Amino acid sequence: MSPANVKVTHGATRAGRARHLLLALRSVLVSVAGIVAVVLIWSLVGRLLAHPSLLPSPVAVLGALRVLLAGEIGADILASIVHLAAGYSIGVVIGLLLAVLCARFENLDVFIEPVIEVLRPISAIAWIPIALLMFGVSESVPIFLIAYAATFPIFVNTLDGVRRLDRLLLNAARSLGASGNFIVTHVVIPGALPYVLTGARLSLGVAWMAMVAGELVGGDAGLGWRIMWYQEFFAMDKVMAIILVIGVLGFVADAALRGLQRRLLGWNPVES
Amino acid sequence: MSRRRSKILVVSALAVLLLAWEGAVVLTGAQASWPFPSGIIRSGFAITADGTLLVALAGSLQRVITGFLVGALVGIPTGIAMGLLPWVNLAMRPVTESLRSIAPIAWIPLAILWLGVQGNAALFVVAYAAVFPFILNAAQAARAVDRNHLRAARALGAGPGLILRAVVVPSTLPTIFTAARIALAIAWSSIIAAELALGVKIESGGRSVAGLGQLMVATLYVKRDVNALVFGMLVIGLVSFLIDAVLRRLRDTLLPWARR
């Protein structure tokens, strides 16, 4: 703000507020224009491609979405959420547990970390054939893949968070006579929480991708499976509608965890 | 515990684990349905010796690199424009954020429709997966360019081309390199996913095997060789490990000022 603006009277602040509002309005308009442009290009390309089933128009996809929302998609969303909830909680519990064990017992750490380091580069995707062999085409495939994918980010971040704890704080608590439990609840957990939550968010991201891939290739229910189902019927408008739903749900899930992060960590904003 | 001793301990523990695994499978006579170490090595040797593995690996890697480059070519300029020009950021952010939330693999049916089963559909999925790390990181890096450097360059009469070349590129390069590492890792796991999804389709049509993912599908449904499957998995892991190691080494030699 320029120095001239500092000596403002009451009326001038109102003008300033109006200008602020105008700027905000303009930025909203530009954002909307971006989306409108994409939709326009999308329908133009669809028209040029000659055949509407190659790239269904935005209107067709919205229509398909309405049909889906009115009917069967609820069951698919539910199935996907069940897969995600089951797999994600298994993965997060295993990841947290292993990280806590590694941090607490150095002897175990020597064994756990090499195993994790060997498994980590093998993405969940690479397990799909084995998972198919072990479980057959069933809900176990996506759940297994989600759990596997979710384990690593939270493990790595939690361990990192515990290791980065401020030694000074630990020593201070210890020398002031705090008990082991007290140190855990008042120093270790608050100190590691930002990293744990970052890990939880990263885990959710990879879990989401694993869910779609697992359902698409080896599931018998869920959004990913439904994509393949509609592909068999060559219903591309419905395929795109489901892609849209996957995008929106993925965005909402990430936003929810980001909100949780902000809420729990008002005192310690972590770079996301 | 000393480093050396703990290393010996780990190696021997892993050796014991492998032996126990081998013993358990062989003693229970479950060699047909369970993978075991010596079987994995034998199957691995077989598919390496007859060349199928190398051909598939080459096919996958070629598509990964092409998709990765497409992602970089689209993502880096977009990201830098978003980071430098506020109105581009406003217009593009909602679009990129909403597209980013879509799992790349979900595009497979449409990609097959547009580009065919031959492998270009997989290429599309890879490029789609790789573009977002580039956009996000390039935008963040461009936003972090020191405004005073930009102003100084402008005041000294530098044109937009020179500013890009002499100010923006050197300062964003380290972050873009990080983006490349993330993008390549995601690209590699997407190609496998895409090929697996395609493979299920291709295999039913009796078409030839094209990539590592398709090779694994064929192994699963045609040969039913568990050991080869595990070997393929290990190869996938090894490749992503090598990709990361090579890129990290490359960063340290190319961008010594970015070393951490």
Coordinates of C-alpha atoms in Angstrom, one line a residue:
Chain A
M1 CA 0.0 0.0 0.0
S2 CA 1.4 3.4 -0.9
P3 CA 2.0 6.1 1.8
A4 CA -0.8 8.2 0.4
N5 CA -3.2 5.5 1.4
V6 CA -2.2 5.5 5.0
K7 CA -3.8 8.9 5.8
V8 CA -7.2 7.8 4.8
T9 CA -10.4 9.2 6.2
H10 CA -13.5 7.2 6.8
G11 CA -14.9 7.8 3.3
A12 CA -11.7 6.8 1.6
T13 CA -11.7 3.4 3.4
R14 CA -15.1 2.7 2.1
A15 CA -13.8 3.5 -1.4
G16 CA -10.9 1.2 -0.7
R17 CA -13.2 -1.5 0.4
A18 CA -15.3 -1.1 -2.8
R19 CA -12.1 -1.3 -4.9
H20 CA -11.2 -4.4 -3.0
L21 CA -14.6 -5.9 -3.7
L22 CA -14.2 -5.1 -7.4
L23 CA -10.8 -6.8 -7.5
A24 CA -12.2 -9.9 -5.8
L25 CA -15.1 -9.9 -8.3
R26 CA -12.7 -9.6 -11.2
S27 CA -10.6 -12.5 -9.9
V28 CA -13.8 -14.7 -9.6
L29 CA -14.8 -13.7 -13.1
V30 CA -11.4 -14.7 -14.5
S31 CA -11.6 -18.1 -12.7
V32 CA -15.1 -18.7 -14.1
A33 CA -13.8 -17.7 -17.5
G34 CA -11.1 -20.3 -17.3
I35 CA -13.6 -23.1 -16.7
V36 CA -16.0 -21.7 -19.3
A37 CA -13.1 -21.7 -21.8
V38 CA -12.4 -25.3 -21.1
V39 CA -16.0 -26.3 -21.5
L40 CA -16.2 -24.4 -24.8
I41 CA -13.1 -26.1 -26.2
W42 CA -14.4 -29.4 -25.0
S43 CA -17.7 -29.0 -26.9
L44 CA -16.0 -27.6 -30.0
V45 CA -13.6 -30.5 -30.2
G46 CA -16.5 -32.9 -29.7
R47 CA -18.3 -31.3 -32.6
L48 CA -15.2 -31.4 -34.8
L49 CA -14.6 -35.1 -34.0
A50 CA -17.7 -35.8 -36.1
H51 CA -19.0 -38.6 -33.9
P52 CA -20.7 -37.6 -30.6
S53 CA -19.9 -40.9 -28.9
L54 CA -16.2 -40.3 -29.3
L55 CA -16.3 -37.3 -27.1
P56 CA -19.7 -36.6 -25.6
S57 CA -20.6 -33.0 -25.3
P58 CA -20.7 -31.3 -21.9
V59 CA -24.5 -31.2 -22.1
A60 CA -24.6 -35.0 -22.8
V61 CA -22.3 -35.7 -19.9
L62 CA -24.4 -33.6 -17.5
G63 CA -27.5 -35.4 -18.7
A64 CA -25.8 -38.8 -18.1
L65 CA -24.7 -37.5 -14.7
R66 CA -28.2 -36.6 -13.8
V67 CA -29.4 -40.0 -14.8
L68 CA -26.7 -41.7 -12.8
L69 CA -27.3 -39.6 -9.7
A70 CA -31.0 -40.4 -9.8
G71 CA -30.3 -44.1 -10.1
E72 CA -27.6 -46.6 -9.6
I73 CA -24.5 -44.6 -8.9
G74 CA -25.2 -44.3 -5.1
A75 CA -24.4 -48.0 -4.7
D76 CA -21.1 -47.6 -6.6
I77 CA -20.1 -44.6 -4.5
L78 CA -20.9 -46.5 -1.4
A79 CA -18.9 -49.5 -2.5
S80 CA -15.9 -47.3 -3.3
I81 CA -16.2 -45.5 0.1
V82 CA -16.3 -48.9 1.8
H83 CA -13.2 -50.1 0.0
L84 CA -11.4 -46.8 0.7
A85 CA -12.4 -46.7 4.4
A86 CA -11.4 -50.4 5.0
G87 CA -8.2 -50.2 3.0
Y88 CA -7.2 -46.8 4.2
S89 CA -7.7 -47.5 7.9
I90 CA -5.8 -50.8 7.6
G91 CA -2.9 -49.1 5.8
V92 CA -2.8 -46.1 8.2
V93 CA -2.9 -48.3 11.3
I94 CA -0.1 -50.6 10.0
G95 CA 2.0 -47.6 8.9
L96 CA 1.5 -45.8 12.2
L97 CA 2.2 -48.9 14.2
L98 CA 5.4 -49.8 12.3
A99 CA 6.6 -46.2 12.6
V100 CA 6.0 -46.1 16.4
L101 CA 7.7 -49.5 16.8
C102 CA 10.7 -48.2 14.7
A103 CA 10.9 -45.1 16.7
R104 CA 10.5 -46.8 20.1
F105 CA 12.7 -49.9 19.6
E106 CA 15.9 -49.4 17.7
N107 CA 16.5 -53.1 17.4
L108 CA 13.2 -53.5 15.5
D109 CA 14.0 -50.5 13.3
V110 CA 17.0 -52.3 11.9
F111 CA 14.7 -55.0 10.5
I112 CA 11.6 -53.0 9.6
E113 CA 13.2 -50.2 7.7
P114 CA 15.1 -52.4 5.1
V115 CA 12.0 -54.4 4.4
I116 CA 10.0 -51.1 3.9
E117 CA 12.7 -49.7 1.7
V118 CA 12.6 -52.8 -0.5
L119 CA 8.8 -52.8 -0.8
R120 CA 8.3 -49.1 -1.2
P121 CA 9.5 -48.8 -4.8
I122 CA 7.1 -51.6 -5.7
S123 CA 4.0 -49.6 -6.3
A124 CA 0.6 -50.9 -5.4
I125 CA -0.2 -51.2 -9.1
A126 CA 2.5 -53.8 -9.5
W127 CA 0.7 -56.0 -7.0
I128 CA -2.5 -56.1 -9.0
P129 CA -1.7 -59.4 -10.8
I130 CA -0.7 -61.1 -7.6
A131 CA -3.7 -59.7 -5.8
L132 CA -5.9 -61.0 -8.6
L133 CA -4.3 -64.4 -8.1
M134 CA -4.6 -64.3 -4.3
F135 CA -8.1 -63.0 -4.0
G136 CA -9.7 -63.4 -7.4
V137 CA -11.9 -60.6 -8.8
S138 CA -13.4 -59.3 -5.6
E139 CA -13.6 -56.4 -3.2
S140 CA -10.5 -57.7 -1.5
V141 CA -8.3 -56.6 -4.5
P142 CA -9.0 -52.9 -4.1
I143 CA -8.9 -53.1 -0.3
F144 CA -5.6 -54.8 -0.4
L145 CA -4.1 -52.3 -2.9
I146 CA -5.4 -49.3 -1.0
A147 CA -4.0 -50.6 2.3
Y148 CA -0.7 -51.3 0.7
A149 CA -0.5 -47.9 -1.0
A150 CA -1.6 -46.0 2.1
T151 CA 1.0 -47.7 4.4
F152 CA 4.2 -46.1 3.1
P153 CA 3.6 -42.3 3.2
I154 CA 2.2 -42.3 6.7
F155 CA 5.0 -44.6 7.9
V156 CA 7.8 -42.5 6.4
N157 CA 6.3 -39.2 7.5
T158 CA 5.5 -40.3 11.1
L159 CA 8.9 -41.7 11.6
D160 CA 10.4 -38.6 10.2
G161 CA 8.3 -36.5 12.5
V162 CA 9.3 -38.5 15.6
R163 CA 12.9 -38.3 14.7
R164 CA 12.8 -34.6 14.2
L165 CA 11.4 -33.9 17.6
D166 CA 13.3 -31.2 19.4
R167 CA 15.8 -32.9 21.7
L168 CA 15.8 -29.8 23.8
L169 CA 12.1 -30.1 24.6
L170 CA 12.4 -33.8 25.3
N171 CA 15.4 -33.2 27.7
A172 CA 13.6 -30.3 29.3
A173 CA 10.5 -32.4 30.0
R174 CA 12.6 -35.3 31.3
S175 CA 14.7 -33.1 33.6
L176 CA 11.6 -31.4 34.9
G177 CA 10.4 -34.9 36.0
A178 CA 7.8 -35.7 33.4
S179 CA 6.8 -39.3 33.2
G180 CA 7.1 -41.3 30.1
N181 CA 3.4 -41.2 29.3
F182 CA 3.3 -37.5 30.0
I183 CA 6.2 -36.9 27.5
V184 CA 4.4 -39.0 24.9
T185 CA 1.1 -37.1 25.2
H186 CA 2.5 -33.6 25.7
V187 CA 5.8 -33.6 23.7
V188 CA 5.9 -36.5 21.2
I189 CA 2.4 -36.4 19.9
P190 CA 2.0 -32.7 19.4
G191 CA 5.5 -32.5 17.9
A192 CA 5.0 -35.3 15.4
L193 CA 1.3 -34.5 14.6
P194 CA 2.1 -32.1 11.7
Y195 CA 4.1 -34.8 10.0
V196 CA 1.6 -37.5 10.7
L197 CA -1.2 -35.5 9.2
T198 CA 0.9 -34.7 6.1
G199 CA 1.5 -38.4 5.8
A200 CA -2.2 -39.1 6.2
R201 CA -3.0 -36.7 3.3
L202 CA -0.3 -38.2 1.1
S203 CA -1.6 -41.6 2.0
L204 CA -5.1 -40.6 1.0
G205 CA -3.9 -39.4 -2.4
V206 CA -2.2 -42.6 -3.3
A207 CA -5.0 -44.7 -1.8
W208 CA -7.5 -42.9 -4.0
M209 CA -5.5 -43.7 -7.1
A210 CA -5.0 -47.3 -6.0
M211 CA -8.8 -47.6 -5.4
V212 CA -9.6 -46.5 -8.9
A213 CA -7.0 -48.7 -10.4
G214 CA -7.9 -51.7 -8.2
E215 CA -11.6 -51.5 -8.9
L216 CA -11.0 -50.9 -12.6
V217 CA -8.8 -53.9 -13.1
G218 CA -9.8 -56.3 -10.3
G219 CA -12.9 -55.2 -8.5
D220 CA -16.5 -56.3 -8.8
A221 CA -18.1 -53.0 -7.5
G222 CA -17.2 -49.4 -7.1
L223 CA -16.7 -46.4 -9.3
G224 CA -13.6 -47.8 -11.1
W225 CA -15.4 -51.0 -11.9
R226 CA -18.4 -49.0 -13.1
I227 CA -16.2 -47.2 -15.7
M228 CA -15.3 -50.5 -17.3
W229 CA -18.9 -51.6 -17.1
Y230 CA -20.1 -48.6 -19.1
Q231 CA -17.2 -49.0 -21.5
E232 CA -18.5 -52.4 -22.4
F233 CA -21.8 -50.7 -23.4
F234 CA -19.9 -48.0 -25.2
A235 CA -21.7 -45.4 -23.1
M236 CA -19.0 -42.8 -23.1
D237 CA -21.2 -40.1 -21.7
K238 CA -21.6 -42.2 -18.6
V239 CA -17.9 -43.0 -18.5
M240 CA -17.2 -39.3 -18.4
A241 CA -19.8 -38.6 -15.9
I242 CA -18.2 -41.2 -13.5
I243 CA -14.8 -39.7 -14.2
L244 CA -16.3 -36.4 -13.1
V245 CA -17.7 -37.9 -10.0
I246 CA -14.3 -39.5 -9.2
G247 CA -12.6 -36.1 -9.6
V248 CA -15.1 -34.3 -7.4
L249 CA -15.0 -36.9 -4.6
G250 CA -11.2 -37.0 -4.7
F251 CA -11.1 -33.2 -4.4
V252 CA -13.6 -33.2 -1.6
A253 CA -11.6 -35.8 0.3
D254 CA -8.4 -33.9 0.0
A255 CA -10.0 -30.7 1.0
A256 CA -11.5 -32.3 4.1
L257 CA -8.1 -33.6 5.2
R258 CA -6.6 -30.2 4.5
G259 CA -9.3 -28.6 6.7
L260 CA -8.6 -31.1 9.4
Q261 CA -4.9 -30.3 9.2
R262 CA -5.6 -26.6 9.5
R263 CA -8.0 -27.1 12.4
L264 CA -5.7 -29.4 14.4
L265 CA -2.6 -27.4 13.7
G266 CA -3.6 -23.8 14.0
W267 CA -0.3 -23.3 15.9
N268 CA 1.9 -25.0 13.4
P269 CA 1.0 -24.6 9.7
V270 CA 2.8 -27.3 7.7
E271 CA 3.7 -26.6 4.1
S272 CA 1.5 -28.8 2.1
Chain B
M1 CA 24.6 -51.1 17.9
S2 CA 27.3 -50.4 15.4
R3 CA 26.4 -49.8 11.8
R4 CA 28.5 -52.7 10.6
R5 CA 27.1 -55.1 13.1
S6 CA 23.5 -54.1 12.4
K7 CA 24.1 -54.5 8.7
I8 CA 25.3 -58.0 9.2
L9 CA 22.4 -58.7 11.4
V10 CA 19.9 -57.4 8.8
V11 CA 21.4 -59.4 6.0
S12 CA 21.5 -62.6 8.0
A13 CA 17.9 -62.0 9.2
L14 CA 16.7 -61.6 5.6
A15 CA 18.6 -64.7 4.6
V16 CA 16.9 -66.7 7.3
L17 CA 13.6 -65.3 6.2
L18 CA 14.2 -66.3 2.6
L19 CA 15.3 -69.8 3.6
A20 CA 12.3 -70.2 5.8
W21 CA 10.0 -69.1 3.0
E22 CA 11.7 -71.5 0.6
G23 CA 11.5 -74.3 3.1
A24 CA 7.9 -73.7 4.0
V25 CA 6.7 -73.8 0.4
V26 CA 8.8 -76.8 -0.7
L27 CA 8.0 -78.9 2.4
T28 CA 4.2 -78.3 2.1
G29 CA 4.4 -79.1 -1.6
A30 CA 2.6 -75.9 -2.6
Q31 CA 5.1 -74.9 -5.4
A32 CA 2.3 -74.7 -7.9
S33 CA 0.2 -72.0 -6.2
W34 CA 2.8 -70.2 -4.0
P35 CA 5.8 -68.2 -5.1
F36 CA 9.1 -69.2 -3.6
P37 CA 12.7 -67.7 -3.9
S38 CA 14.4 -70.3 -6.0
G39 CA 11.4 -70.6 -8.3
I40 CA 11.3 -66.8 -8.7
I41 CA 15.0 -66.9 -9.7
R42 CA 14.4 -69.7 -12.1
S43 CA 11.3 -68.1 -13.8
G44 CA 13.1 -64.8 -13.8
F45 CA 16.1 -66.3 -15.6
A46 CA 13.8 -68.0 -18.1
I47 CA 11.9 -64.9 -19.1
T48 CA 15.1 -62.8 -19.2
A49 CA 17.0 -65.4 -21.3
D50 CA 14.3 -65.7 -24.0
G51 CA 14.1 -61.9 -24.3
T52 CA 10.4 -61.4 -23.6
L53 CA 11.2 -59.4 -20.4
L54 CA 13.6 -57.1 -22.2
V55 CA 11.3 -56.4 -25.1
A56 CA 8.4 -55.7 -22.7
L57 CA 10.6 -53.5 -20.5
A58 CA 11.9 -51.5 -23.5
G59 CA 8.3 -51.0 -24.7
S60 CA 7.2 -49.7 -21.3
L61 CA 10.2 -47.5 -20.8
Q62 CA 9.8 -46.0 -24.2
R63 CA 6.2 -45.0 -23.5
V64 CA 7.1 -43.7 -20.0
I65 CA 9.8 -41.4 -21.4
T66 CA 7.6 -40.1 -24.2
G67 CA 4.7 -39.5 -21.9
F68 CA 7.0 -37.9 -19.4
L69 CA 8.4 -35.6 -22.0
V70 CA 4.9 -34.6 -23.2
G71 CA 4.0 -33.9 -19.6
A72 CA 7.1 -31.7 -19.2
L73 CA 6.5 -29.8 -22.4
V74 CA 2.9 -29.0 -21.4
G75 CA 3.4 -28.7 -17.7
I76 CA 6.5 -26.5 -17.3
P77 CA 5.4 -23.6 -19.5
T78 CA 1.9 -23.7 -18.0
G79 CA 3.2 -23.8 -14.5
I80 CA 5.7 -20.9 -15.1
A81 CA 2.9 -18.8 -16.7
M82 CA 0.7 -19.5 -13.7
G83 CA 3.4 -18.6 -11.3
L84 CA 4.4 -15.3 -13.1
L85 CA 1.1 -14.0 -14.3
P86 CA -1.7 -13.7 -11.7
W87 CA -4.5 -13.7 -14.2
V88 CA -3.3 -17.0 -15.8
N89 CA -3.2 -18.4 -12.4
L90 CA -6.7 -17.4 -11.6
A91 CA -8.0 -18.8 -14.9
M92 CA -6.0 -22.0 -14.8
R93 CA -6.1 -23.0 -11.2
P94 CA -9.7 -24.3 -10.9
V95 CA -9.2 -26.2 -14.1
T96 CA -5.9 -27.9 -13.1
E97 CA -7.2 -28.5 -9.6
S98 CA -10.3 -30.3 -10.8
L99 CA -8.4 -32.3 -13.5
R100 CA -5.7 -33.3 -11.0
S101 CA -8.3 -35.0 -8.7
I102 CA -9.1 -37.5 -11.4
A103 CA -7.1 -40.7 -11.2
P104 CA -5.2 -40.9 -14.5
I105 CA -6.2 -44.6 -14.9
A106 CA -9.9 -43.6 -15.0
W107 CA -9.2 -42.1 -18.5
I108 CA -8.3 -45.5 -19.9
P109 CA -11.7 -46.2 -21.7
L110 CA -11.7 -42.9 -23.4
A111 CA -8.0 -43.1 -24.2
I112 CA -8.5 -46.4 -25.8
L113 CA -11.3 -44.9 -27.8
W114 CA -9.3 -42.0 -29.0
L115 CA -5.9 -43.5 -29.4
G116 CA -6.4 -47.2 -29.8
V117 CA -5.2 -50.2 -27.8
Q118 CA -1.7 -50.3 -29.3
G119 CA -0.1 -48.5 -26.5
N120 CA -0.9 -44.9 -27.3
A121 CA -3.7 -45.1 -24.8
A122 CA -1.2 -46.0 -22.1
L123 CA 0.9 -43.0 -23.3
F124 CA -2.0 -40.7 -22.8
V125 CA -2.4 -41.9 -19.2
V126 CA 1.3 -41.4 -18.5
A127 CA 1.4 -37.9 -19.9
Y128 CA -1.8 -37.1 -18.0
A129 CA -0.2 -38.4 -14.7
A130 CA 3.1 -36.6 -15.3
V131 CA 1.8 -33.2 -16.2
F132 CA 0.4 -32.2 -12.8
P133 CA 3.6 -32.5 -10.7
F134 CA 5.3 -30.2 -13.4
I135 CA 2.5 -27.6 -13.3
L136 CA 2.3 -27.5 -9.5
N137 CA 6.0 -27.3 -8.9
A138 CA 6.8 -24.9 -11.8
A139 CA 4.1 -22.6 -10.6
Q140 CA 5.4 -22.7 -7.1
A141 CA 8.9 -22.1 -8.2
A142 CA 8.0 -19.2 -10.5
R143 CA 6.0 -17.6 -7.7
A144 CA 9.1 -17.8 -5.5
V145 CA 11.4 -16.1 -8.1
D146 CA 12.9 -13.0 -6.4
R147 CA 10.7 -10.1 -7.5
N148 CA 13.7 -7.8 -7.1
H149 CA 15.6 -9.8 -9.6
L150 CA 12.7 -9.5 -12.0
R151 CA 12.4 -5.8 -11.4
A152 CA 16.2 -5.2 -11.8
A153 CA 16.2 -7.1 -15.1
R154 CA 13.3 -5.1 -16.3
A155 CA 14.7 -1.8 -15.2
L156 CA 18.0 -2.6 -16.9
G157 CA 16.0 -3.1 -20.2
A158 CA 15.9 -6.9 -20.5
G159 CA 13.2 -8.2 -22.8
P160 CA 10.8 -11.0 -21.8
G161 CA 12.9 -13.6 -23.5
L162 CA 16.1 -12.6 -21.7
I163 CA 14.3 -12.4 -18.4
L164 CA 12.9 -15.9 -18.8
R165 CA 16.3 -17.2 -19.8
A166 CA 18.5 -15.4 -17.3
V167 CA 16.3 -15.0 -14.3
V168 CA 13.3 -17.4 -14.3
V169 CA 14.9 -20.5 -15.6
P170 CA 17.9 -20.7 -13.3
S171 CA 15.9 -20.0 -10.2
T172 CA 13.1 -22.4 -11.0
L173 CA 15.3 -25.2 -12.3
P174 CA 16.0 -27.0 -9.0
T175 CA 12.2 -27.2 -8.1
I176 CA 11.4 -28.3 -11.7
F177 CA 14.0 -31.1 -11.2
T178 CA 12.2 -32.2 -8.1
A179 CA 9.0 -32.2 -10.2
A180 CA 10.7 -34.4 -12.7
R181 CA 11.5 -36.9 -10.1
I182 CA 8.0 -37.0 -8.8
A183 CA 6.5 -37.1 -12.3
L184 CA 8.7 -39.9 -13.5
A185 CA 7.9 -42.0 -10.4
I186 CA 4.1 -41.4 -11.0
A187 CA 4.6 -42.0 -14.7
W188 CA 6.2 -45.4 -14.1
S189 CA 3.5 -46.6 -11.9
S190 CA 0.8 -45.3 -14.3
I191 CA 2.3 -47.1 -17.2
I192 CA 2.1 -50.3 -15.4
A193 CA -1.5 -49.6 -14.3
A194 CA -2.5 -48.6 -17.9
E195 CA -0.9 -51.6 -19.4
L196 CA -2.5 -53.9 -16.9
A197 CA -5.9 -52.4 -17.7
L198 CA -5.2 -52.6 -21.4
G199 CA -3.7 -56.0 -21.1
V200 CA -6.9 -57.5 -19.8
K201 CA -8.5 -56.2 -23.0
I202 CA -5.7 -57.1 -25.4
E203 CA -5.3 -60.6 -24.0
S204 CA -8.9 -61.5 -24.9
G205 CA -8.3 -60.4 -28.4
G206 CA -5.3 -62.6 -28.7
R207 CA -3.0 -59.7 -29.6
S208 CA 0.7 -59.6 -29.0
V209 CA 2.2 -58.6 -25.7
A210 CA 3.5 -55.0 -25.7
G211 CA 4.7 -53.9 -22.3
L212 CA 5.6 -55.0 -18.8
G213 CA 2.1 -54.7 -17.6
Q214 CA 0.7 -56.7 -20.5
L215 CA 3.5 -59.3 -20.0
M216 CA 2.2 -59.7 -16.4
V217 CA -1.4 -60.1 -17.5
A218 CA -0.3 -62.7 -20.0
T219 CA 1.7 -64.5 -17.2
L220 CA -1.3 -64.4 -14.9
Y221 CA -4.0 -65.6 -17.3
V222 CA -2.1 -67.7 -19.9
K223 CA 1.0 -69.1 -18.2
R224 CA -0.3 -69.0 -14.6
D225 CA 3.3 -68.7 -13.4
V226 CA 3.3 -67.2 -9.9
N227 CA 7.0 -67.0 -9.7
A228 CA 7.3 -65.0 -13.0
L229 CA 4.7 -62.7 -11.6
V230 CA 6.7 -62.0 -8.5
F231 CA 9.8 -61.5 -10.6
G232 CA 8.0 -59.0 -12.8
M233 CA 6.9 -57.2 -9.6
L234 CA 10.5 -57.1 -8.4
V235 CA 11.6 -55.7 -11.8
I236 CA 9.0 -52.9 -11.5
G237 CA 10.3 -52.0 -8.1
L238 CA 13.9 -52.1 -9.2
V239 CA 13.2 -49.8 -12.2
S240 CA 11.5 -47.2 -10.0
F241 CA 14.4 -47.4 -7.5
L242 CA 16.9 -47.0 -10.3
I243 CA 14.9 -44.1 -11.9
D244 CA 15.0 -42.2 -8.6
A245 CA 18.7 -42.9 -7.9
V246 CA 19.7 -41.8 -11.4
L247 CA 17.7 -38.6 -11.2
R248 CA 19.1 -37.8 -7.8
R249 CA 22.6 -38.3 -9.0
L250 CA 21.8 -36.2 -12.2
R251 CA 20.5 -33.3 -10.1
D252 CA 23.7 -33.3 -8.0
T253 CA 25.9 -33.1 -11.0
L254 CA 23.8 -30.7 -13.1
L255 CA 22.5 -28.4 -10.4
P256 CA 25.2 -28.4 -7.7
W257 CA 23.6 -25.3 -6.1
A258 CA 20.5 -27.2 -5.4
R259 CA 22.1 -30.0 -3.4
R260 CA 20.7 -30.4 0.0

